[in-house]
């Protein structure tokens, strides 16, 4: 394989999809060497078959707002690869959603799911519908209309969606309810469900907790831990909240959180009580992070991200490309020792380069945030065997999965000088399993 040529061809065939190109480029540049050790892969053009999604559904969603106006949005599901299990990946509702973003997420998801060691392929879906400012009934009407199309393409052995940005317990509940009605079945077709109807304990916490378990493995390898270390967290949604919770539990200090309007900086640290306030503010009242600054009298910076603040650890947990090369330089200059990604692809390629050249610990989302989909996989298992495990059981399994992912990254990513290139490690480990499965299944 000539990675540059493969990428050029993809850019020509699928122009105007920058996020998709970015994700593919990162993977190709790190697996090229390993791939070329296997001439049998190239004989069957494995790389193009792995980069191009199996199929993409795209549809119009029509719904009525509270004023009686008819609204239209776009709906999508990208089924990327099912070589090792049913398609699996979240649904995102955000005004910025487009095919490029969903193709990048579905591509990444394939490698991430492979890394978890659970039998799940990769997919992603969503809509440019934004739940922000919408009433409960508007969200429900939109979701029901969205499901009128999506339901026929998913199923417990076919494609199992979950949440992502803008899709939490409320939205998954509405999707599941409509799916159940249309498909006339009660099966584990969604994960992240409510506990009363098949949801797994620890699923809401899993991505944030998993990120911190991964971080702890990296720190342990350097003979340290989180005690007394200060952390910058971006976002204040599902991933950010439970990342903060686990940091506090393990003795770290949380200095910042953010939303799409700006960030708060609390030099005293966001403690348990203040985090409870943020959870209520975001999950119940759907308010803005600036309200925290009003309540606790700390700094709020409108229209900015927290990467200029000084701290030991950075945990980007909001969205893609939220940390650029200049941000990375500031973090490194301020002495950051580790960056572990709760979000998907939050660091731009320039930022990743800065971290790796500075030889700090840097964990890409596809490894560090794999805890969410891992517990989704455990939810699928519990649904199939019609049992539910205790929180302790699920948490133990999550810890052990994150430890295994860390080990796989170290195995495939350790460089000659001992520095662990976690990007390379995650990509090669994730790729090899999918590649072997595809080879065994013939040219399909
Ligand atoms: P939520 O919708 O719960 O929270 C997203 C947070 O990020 C909110 O604070 C939101 O602010 C902020 N945000 C969203 N878009 C932007 C933007 N364009 N610029 C700045 N801030 C933004 O989503 P999640 O916490 O579930 O997801 C966060 C990240 O984690 C995403 O990258 C997602 O793909 C990834 N992820 C999530 C998993 C999960 O299990 N939920 C699993 C693995 C990865 P606001 O409130 O203003 O919109």
JSON list of C-alpha atoms in Angstrom, two decimals, residues 242-390:
[
{"chain": "A", "resi": 242, "resn": "UNK", "atom": "CA", "xyz": [-18.10, 11.25, 34.57]},
{"chain": "A", "resi": 243, "resn": "UNK", "atom": "CA", "xyz": [-14.50, 12.02, 33.72]},
{"chain": "A", "resi": 244, "resn": "UNK", "atom": "CA", "xyz": [-14.63, 14.70, 36.42]},
{"chain": "A", "resi": 245, "resn": "UNK", "atom": "CA", "xyz": [-16.32, 12.32, 38.85]},
{"chain": "A", "resi": 246, "resn": "UNK", "atom": "CA", "xyz": [-13.58, 9.70, 38.50]},
{"chain": "A", "resi": 247, "resn": "UNK", "atom": "CA", "xyz": [-10.78, 12.30, 38.68]},
{"chain": "A", "resi": 248, "resn": "UNK", "atom": "CA", "xyz": [-12.21, 13.51, 42.01]},
{"chain": "A", "resi": 249, "resn": "UNK", "atom": "CA", "xyz": [-12.59, 9.96, 43.29]},
{"chain": "A", "resi": 250, "resn": "UNK", "atom": "CA", "xyz": [-8.93, 9.23, 42.56]},
{"chain": "A", "resi": 251, "resn": "UNK", "atom": "CA", "xyz": [-7.63, 12.36, 44.25]},
{"chain": "A", "resi": 252, "resn": "UNK", "atom": "CA", "xyz": [-7.16, 14.70, 41.29]},
{"chain": "A", "resi": 253, "resn": "UNK", "atom": "CA", "xyz": [-8.32, 18.31, 40.99]},
{"chain": "A", "resi": 254, "resn": "UNK", "atom": "CA", "xyz": [-10.66, 19.54, 38.22]},
{"chain": "A", "resi": 255, "resn": "UNK", "atom": "CA", "xyz": [-9.98, 23.14, 37.23]},
{"chain": "A", "resi": 256, "resn": "UNK", "atom": "CA", "xyz": [-12.13, 23.65, 34.16]},
{"chain": "A", "resi": 257, "resn": "UNK", "atom": "CA", "xyz": [-15.23, 22.54, 32.26]},
{"chain": "A", "resi": 258, "resn": "UNK", "atom": "CA", "xyz": [-16.84, 24.07, 29.19]},
{"chain": "A", "resi": 259, "resn": "UNK", "atom": "CA", "xyz": [-19.69, 24.07, 26.71]},
{"chain": "A", "resi": 260, "resn": "UNK", "atom": "CA", "xyz": [-19.99, 25.38, 23.19]},
{"chain": "A", "resi": 261, "resn": "UNK", "atom": "CA", "xyz": [-20.23, 28.97, 24.51]},
{"chain": "A", "resi": 262, "resn": "UNK", "atom": "CA", "xyz": [-17.13, 29.12, 26.73]},
{"chain": "A", "resi": 263, "resn": "UNK", "atom": "CA", "xyz": [-15.28, 27.66, 29.72]},
{"chain": "A", "resi": 264, "resn": "UNK", "atom": "CA", "xyz": [-15.16, 28.14, 33.49]},
{"chain": "A", "resi": 265, "resn": "UNK", "atom": "CA", "xyz": [-11.93, 28.14, 35.50]},
{"chain": "A", "resi": 266, "resn": "UNK", "atom": "CA", "xyz": [-12.27, 27.38, 39.21]},
{"chain": "A", "resi": 267, "resn": "UNK", "atom": "CA", "xyz": [-8.89, 27.67, 40.98]},
{"chain": "A", "resi": 268, "resn": "UNK", "atom": "CA", "xyz": [-10.36, 26.06, 44.11]},
{"chain": "A", "resi": 269, "resn": "UNK", "atom": "CA", "xyz": [-11.30, 23.03, 42.05]},
{"chain": "A", "resi": 270, "resn": "UNK", "atom": "CA", "xyz": [-14.71, 21.68, 41.04]},
{"chain": "A", "resi": 271, "resn": "UNK", "atom": "CA", "xyz": [-15.51, 19.49, 44.04]},
{"chain": "A", "resi": 272, "resn": "UNK", "atom": "CA", "xyz": [-18.26, 16.88, 44.42]},
{"chain": "A", "resi": 273, "resn": "UNK", "atom": "CA", "xyz": [-20.91, 19.39, 45.40]},
{"chain": "A", "resi": 274, "resn": "UNK", "atom": "CA", "xyz": [-20.08, 21.71, 42.53]},
{"chain": "A", "resi": 275, "resn": "UNK", "atom": "CA", "xyz": [-20.06, 18.78, 40.10]},
{"chain": "A", "resi": 276, "resn": "UNK", "atom": "CA", "xyz": [-23.54, 17.80, 41.31]},
{"chain": "A", "resi": 277, "resn": "UNK", "atom": "CA", "xyz": [-24.62, 21.34, 40.48]},
{"chain": "A", "resi": 278, "resn": "UNK", "atom": "CA", "xyz": [-23.17, 21.01, 36.95]},
{"chain": "A", "resi": 279, "resn": "UNK", "atom": "CA", "xyz": [-24.91, 17.66, 36.46]},
{"chain": "A", "resi": 280, "resn": "UNK", "atom": "CA", "xyz": [-28.24, 19.15, 37.48]},
{"chain": "A", "resi": 281, "resn": "UNK", "atom": "CA", "xyz": [-27.67, 22.28, 35.43]},
{"chain": "A", "resi": 282, "resn": "UNK", "atom": "CA", "xyz": [-26.83, 20.32, 32.28]},
{"chain": "A", "resi": 283, "resn": "UNK", "atom": "CA", "xyz": [-28.97, 17.19, 32.57]},
{"chain": "A", "resi": 284, "resn": "UNK", "atom": "CA", "xyz": [-32.11, 18.61, 34.17]},
{"chain": "A", "resi": 285, "resn": "UNK", "atom": "CA", "xyz": [-32.31, 22.32, 33.36]},
{"chain": "A", "resi": 286, "resn": "UNK", "atom": "CA", "xyz": [-30.24, 22.12, 30.16]},
{"chain": "A", "resi": 287, "resn": "UNK", "atom": "CA", "xyz": [-28.56, 25.39, 31.17]},
{"chain": "A", "resi": 288, "resn": "UNK", "atom": "CA", "xyz": [-25.23, 27.01, 30.20]},
{"chain": "A", "resi": 289, "resn": "UNK", "atom": "CA", "xyz": [-21.86, 26.53, 31.92]},
{"chain": "A", "resi": 290, "resn": "UNK", "atom": "CA", "xyz": [-21.53, 30.30, 32.51]},
{"chain": "A", "resi": 291, "resn": "UNK", "atom": "CA", "xyz": [-24.20, 29.92, 35.21]},
{"chain": "A", "resi": 292, "resn": "UNK", "atom": "CA", "xyz": [-21.59, 28.03, 37.27]},
{"chain": "A", "resi": 293, "resn": "UNK", "atom": "CA", "xyz": [-19.36, 31.11, 37.24]},
{"chain": "A", "resi": 294, "resn": "UNK", "atom": "CA", "xyz": [-22.27, 33.29, 38.37]},
{"chain": "A", "resi": 295, "resn": "UNK", "atom": "CA", "xyz": [-23.06, 30.91, 41.22]},
{"chain": "A", "resi": 296, "resn": "UNK", "atom": "CA", "xyz": [-19.52, 30.28, 42.48]},
{"chain": "A", "resi": 297, "resn": "UNK", "atom": "CA", "xyz": [-17.95, 33.57, 41.50]},
{"chain": "A", "resi": 298, "resn": "UNK", "atom": "CA", "xyz": [-15.12, 32.23, 39.36]},
{"chain": "A", "resi": 299, "resn": "UNK", "atom": "CA", "xyz": [-13.71, 33.09, 35.95]},
{"chain": "A", "resi": 300, "resn": "UNK", "atom": "CA", "xyz": [-15.77, 32.45, 32.81]},
{"chain": "A", "resi": 301, "resn": "UNK", "atom": "CA", "xyz": [-14.21, 32.92, 29.38]},
{"chain": "A", "resi": 302, "resn": "UNK", "atom": "CA", "xyz": [-16.72, 33.36, 26.58]},
{"chain": "A", "resi": 303, "resn": "UNK", "atom": "CA", "xyz": [-15.99, 31.79, 23.19]},
{"chain": "A", "resi": 304, "resn": "UNK", "atom": "CA", "xyz": [-12.79, 30.05, 24.28]},
{"chain": "A", "resi": 305, "resn": "UNK", "atom": "CA", "xyz": [-11.46, 26.64, 25.25]},
{"chain": "A", "resi": 306, "resn": "UNK", "atom": "CA", "xyz": [-9.52, 25.91, 28.42]},
{"chain": "A", "resi": 307, "resn": "UNK", "atom": "CA", "xyz": [-6.16, 24.89, 26.90]},
{"chain": "A", "resi": 308, "resn": "UNK", "atom": "CA", "xyz": [-4.36, 28.11, 27.85]},
{"chain": "A", "resi": 309, "resn": "UNK", "atom": "CA", "xyz": [-4.68, 27.30, 31.56]},
{"chain": "A", "resi": 310, "resn": "UNK", "atom": "CA", "xyz": [-1.85, 25.65, 33.45]},
{"chain": "A", "resi": 311, "resn": "UNK", "atom": "CA", "xyz": [-2.38, 22.06, 34.64]},
{"chain": "A", "resi": 312, "resn": "UNK", "atom": "CA", "xyz": [-0.79, 18.60, 34.82]},
{"chain": "A", "resi": 313, "resn": "UNK", "atom": "CA", "xyz": [-3.31, 16.77, 32.66]},
{"chain": "A", "resi": 314, "resn": "UNK", "atom": "CA", "xyz": [-5.68, 17.66, 29.81]},
{"chain": "A", "resi": 315, "resn": "UNK", "atom": "CA", "xyz": [-8.84, 15.66, 29.13]},
{"chain": "A", "resi": 316, "resn": "UNK", "atom": "CA", "xyz": [-10.61, 16.94, 25.98]},
{"chain": "A", "resi": 317, "resn": "UNK", "atom": "CA", "xyz": [-14.19, 15.67, 26.25]},
{"chain": "A", "resi": 318, "resn": "UNK", "atom": "CA", "xyz": [-16.36, 17.89, 24.03]},
{"chain": "A", "resi": 319, "resn": "UNK", "atom": "CA", "xyz": [-15.95, 17.43, 20.28]},
{"chain": "A", "resi": 320, "resn": "UNK", "atom": "CA", "xyz": [-13.65, 16.88, 17.28]},
{"chain": "A", "resi": 321, "resn": "UNK", "atom": "CA", "xyz": [-10.83, 19.33, 16.45]},
{"chain": "A", "resi": 322, "resn": "UNK", "atom": "CA", "xyz": [-11.30, 21.32, 19.67]},
{"chain": "A", "resi": 323, "resn": "UNK", "atom": "CA", "xyz": [-7.56, 21.41, 20.44]},
{"chain": "A", "resi": 324, "resn": "UNK", "atom": "CA", "xyz": [-5.22, 22.78, 17.75]},
{"chain": "A", "resi": 325, "resn": "UNK", "atom": "CA", "xyz": [-1.46, 23.03, 17.33]},
{"chain": "A", "resi": 326, "resn": "UNK", "atom": "CA", "xyz": [-1.23, 26.37, 19.17]},
{"chain": "A", "resi": 327, "resn": "UNK", "atom": "CA", "xyz": [-3.29, 25.02, 22.07]},
{"chain": "A", "resi": 328, "resn": "UNK", "atom": "CA", "xyz": [-1.00, 22.00, 22.24]},
{"chain": "A", "resi": 329, "resn": "UNK", "atom": "CA", "xyz": [2.08, 24.24, 22.35]},
{"chain": "A", "resi": 330, "resn": "UNK", "atom": "CA", "xyz": [0.56, 26.21, 25.24]},
{"chain": "A", "resi": 331, "resn": "UNK", "atom": "CA", "xyz": [-0.23, 23.01, 27.14]},
{"chain": "A", "resi": 332, "resn": "UNK", "atom": "CA", "xyz": [3.29, 21.69, 26.66]},
{"chain": "A", "resi": 333, "resn": "UNK", "atom": "CA", "xyz": [4.86, 25.03, 27.61]},
{"chain": "A", "resi": 334, "resn": "UNK", "atom": "CA", "xyz": [2.74, 24.97, 30.76]},
{"chain": "A", "resi": 335, "resn": "UNK", "atom": "CA", "xyz": [4.14, 21.57, 31.70]},
{"chain": "A", "resi": 336, "resn": "UNK", "atom": "CA", "xyz": [1.25, 19.22, 30.88]},
{"chain": "A", "resi": 337, "resn": "UNK", "atom": "CA", "xyz": [2.38, 15.61, 31.35]},
{"chain": "A", "resi": 338, "resn": "UNK", "atom": "CA", "xyz": [-0.57, 13.69, 29.86]},
{"chain": "A", "resi": 339, "resn": "UNK", "atom": "CA", "xyz": [-3.42, 14.21, 27.41]},
{"chain": "A", "resi": 340, "resn": "UNK", "atom": "CA", "xyz": [-6.12, 11.57, 27.31]},
{"chain": "A", "resi": 341, "resn": "UNK", "atom": "CA", "xyz": [-9.04, 12.00, 24.94]},
{"chain": "A", "resi": 342, "resn": "UNK", "atom": "CA", "xyz": [-12.63, 11.43, 26.06]},
{"chain": "A", "resi": 343, "resn": "UNK", "atom": "CA", "xyz": [-13.96, 12.96, 22.84]},
{"chain": "A", "resi": 344, "resn": "UNK", "atom": "CA", "xyz": [-13.42, 11.54, 19.36]},
{"chain": "A", "resi": 345, "resn": "UNK", "atom": "CA", "xyz": [-10.51, 13.15, 17.47]},
{"chain": "A", "resi": 346, "resn": "UNK", "atom": "CA", "xyz": [-10.47, 16.32, 19.62]},
{"chain": "A", "resi": 347, "resn": "UNK", "atom": "CA", "xyz": [-6.82, 17.04, 18.79]},
{"chain": "A", "resi": 348, "resn": "UNK", "atom": "CA", "xyz": [-5.92, 18.21, 15.30]},
{"chain": "A", "resi": 349, "resn": "UNK", "atom": "CA", "xyz": [-3.02, 16.43, 13.54]},
{"chain": "A", "resi": 350, "resn": "UNK", "atom": "CA", "xyz": [-0.78, 19.44, 14.35]},
{"chain": "A", "resi": 351, "resn": "UNK", "atom": "CA", "xyz": [-1.62, 19.12, 18.06]},
{"chain": "A", "resi": 352, "resn": "UNK", "atom": "CA", "xyz": [-0.89, 15.37, 18.05]},
{"chain": "A", "resi": 353, "resn": "UNK", "atom": "CA", "xyz": [2.49, 16.09, 16.49]},
{"chain": "A", "resi": 354, "resn": "UNK", "atom": "CA", "xyz": [3.31, 18.63, 19.22]},
{"chain": "A", "resi": 355, "resn": "UNK", "atom": "CA", "xyz": [2.43, 16.12, 21.98]},
{"chain": "A", "resi": 356, "resn": "UNK", "atom": "CA", "xyz": [4.40, 13.31, 20.42]},
{"chain": "A", "resi": 357, "resn": "UNK", "atom": "CA", "xyz": [7.46, 15.46, 19.71]},
{"chain": "A", "resi": 358, "resn": "UNK", "atom": "CA", "xyz": [7.39, 16.62, 23.34]},
{"chain": "A", "resi": 359, "resn": "UNK", "atom": "CA", "xyz": [7.20, 12.91, 24.30]},
{"chain": "A", "resi": 360, "resn": "UNK", "atom": "CA", "xyz": [4.38, 13.46, 26.75]},
{"chain": "A", "resi": 361, "resn": "UNK", "atom": "CA", "xyz": [1.77, 10.77, 27.37]},
{"chain": "A", "resi": 362, "resn": "UNK", "atom": "CA", "xyz": [-0.85, 11.11, 24.64]},
{"chain": "A", "resi": 363, "resn": "UNK", "atom": "CA", "xyz": [-3.84, 8.73, 24.33]},
{"chain": "A", "resi": 364, "resn": "UNK", "atom": "CA", "xyz": [-6.10, 9.06, 21.26]},
{"chain": "A", "resi": 365, "resn": "UNK", "atom": "CA", "xyz": [-9.86, 8.80, 21.72]},
{"chain": "A", "resi": 366, "resn": "UNK", "atom": "CA", "xyz": [-10.17, 5.51, 19.94]},
{"chain": "A", "resi": 367, "resn": "UNK", "atom": "CA", "xyz": [-8.25, 3.87, 22.78]},
{"chain": "A", "resi": 368, "resn": "UNK", "atom": "CA", "xyz": [-8.98, 6.13, 25.75]},
{"chain": "A", "resi": 369, "resn": "UNK", "atom": "CA", "xyz": [-12.73, 6.57, 25.22]},
{"chain": "A", "resi": 370, "resn": "UNK", "atom": "CA", "xyz": [-13.44, 2.96, 24.24]},
{"chain": "A", "resi": 371, "resn": "UNK", "atom": "CA", "xyz": [-14.98, 2.34, 27.68]},
{"chain": "A", "resi": 372, "resn": "UNK", "atom": "CA", "xyz": [-18.35, 3.64, 26.49]},
{"chain": "A", "resi": 373, "resn": "UNK", "atom": "CA", "xyz": [-18.75, 1.21, 23.65]},
{"chain": "A", "resi": 374, "resn": "UNK", "atom": "CA", "xyz": [-17.24, -1.56, 25.79]},
{"chain": "A", "resi": 375, "resn": "UNK", "atom": "CA", "xyz": [-20.03, -1.27, 28.33]},
{"chain": "A", "resi": 376, "resn": "UNK", "atom": "CA", "xyz": [-22.46, -1.02, 25.41]},
{"chain": "A", "resi": 377, "resn": "UNK", "atom": "CA", "xyz": [-21.06, -4.40, 24.34]},
{"chain": "A", "resi": 378, "resn": "UNK", "atom": "CA", "xyz": [-21.64, -5.67, 27.87]},
{"chain": "A", "resi": 379, "resn": "UNK", "atom": "CA", "xyz": [-25.20, -4.31, 27.70]},
{"chain": "A", "resi": 380, "resn": "UNK", "atom": "CA", "xyz": [-25.75, -6.32, 24.49]},
{"chain": "A", "resi": 381, "resn": "UNK", "atom": "CA", "xyz": [-24.52, -9.46, 26.24]},
{"chain": "A", "resi": 382, "resn": "UNK", "atom": "CA", "xyz": [-26.78, -8.88, 29.25]},
{"chain": "A", "resi": 383, "resn": "UNK", "atom": "CA", "xyz": [-29.75, -8.31, 26.89]},
{"chain": "A", "resi": 384, "resn": "UNK", "atom": "CA", "xyz": [-29.01, -11.55, 24.98]},
{"chain": "A", "resi": 385, "resn": "UNK", "atom": "CA", "xyz": [-28.77, -13.66, 28.09]},
{"chain": "A", "resi": 386, "resn": "UNK", "atom": "CA", "xyz": [-31.63, -11.72, 29.71]},
{"chain": "A", "resi": 387, "resn": "UNK", "atom": "CA", "xyz": [-29.71, -11.03, 32.89]},
{"chain": "A", "resi": 388, "resn": "UNK", "atom": "CA", "xyz": [-28.32, -7.87, 34.44]},
{"chain": "A", "resi": 389, "resn": "UNK", "atom": "CA", "xyz": [-25.00, -7.64, 36.19]},
{"chain": "A", "resi": 390, "resn": "UNK", "atom": "CA", "xyz": [-24.26, -5.55, 39.27]}
]
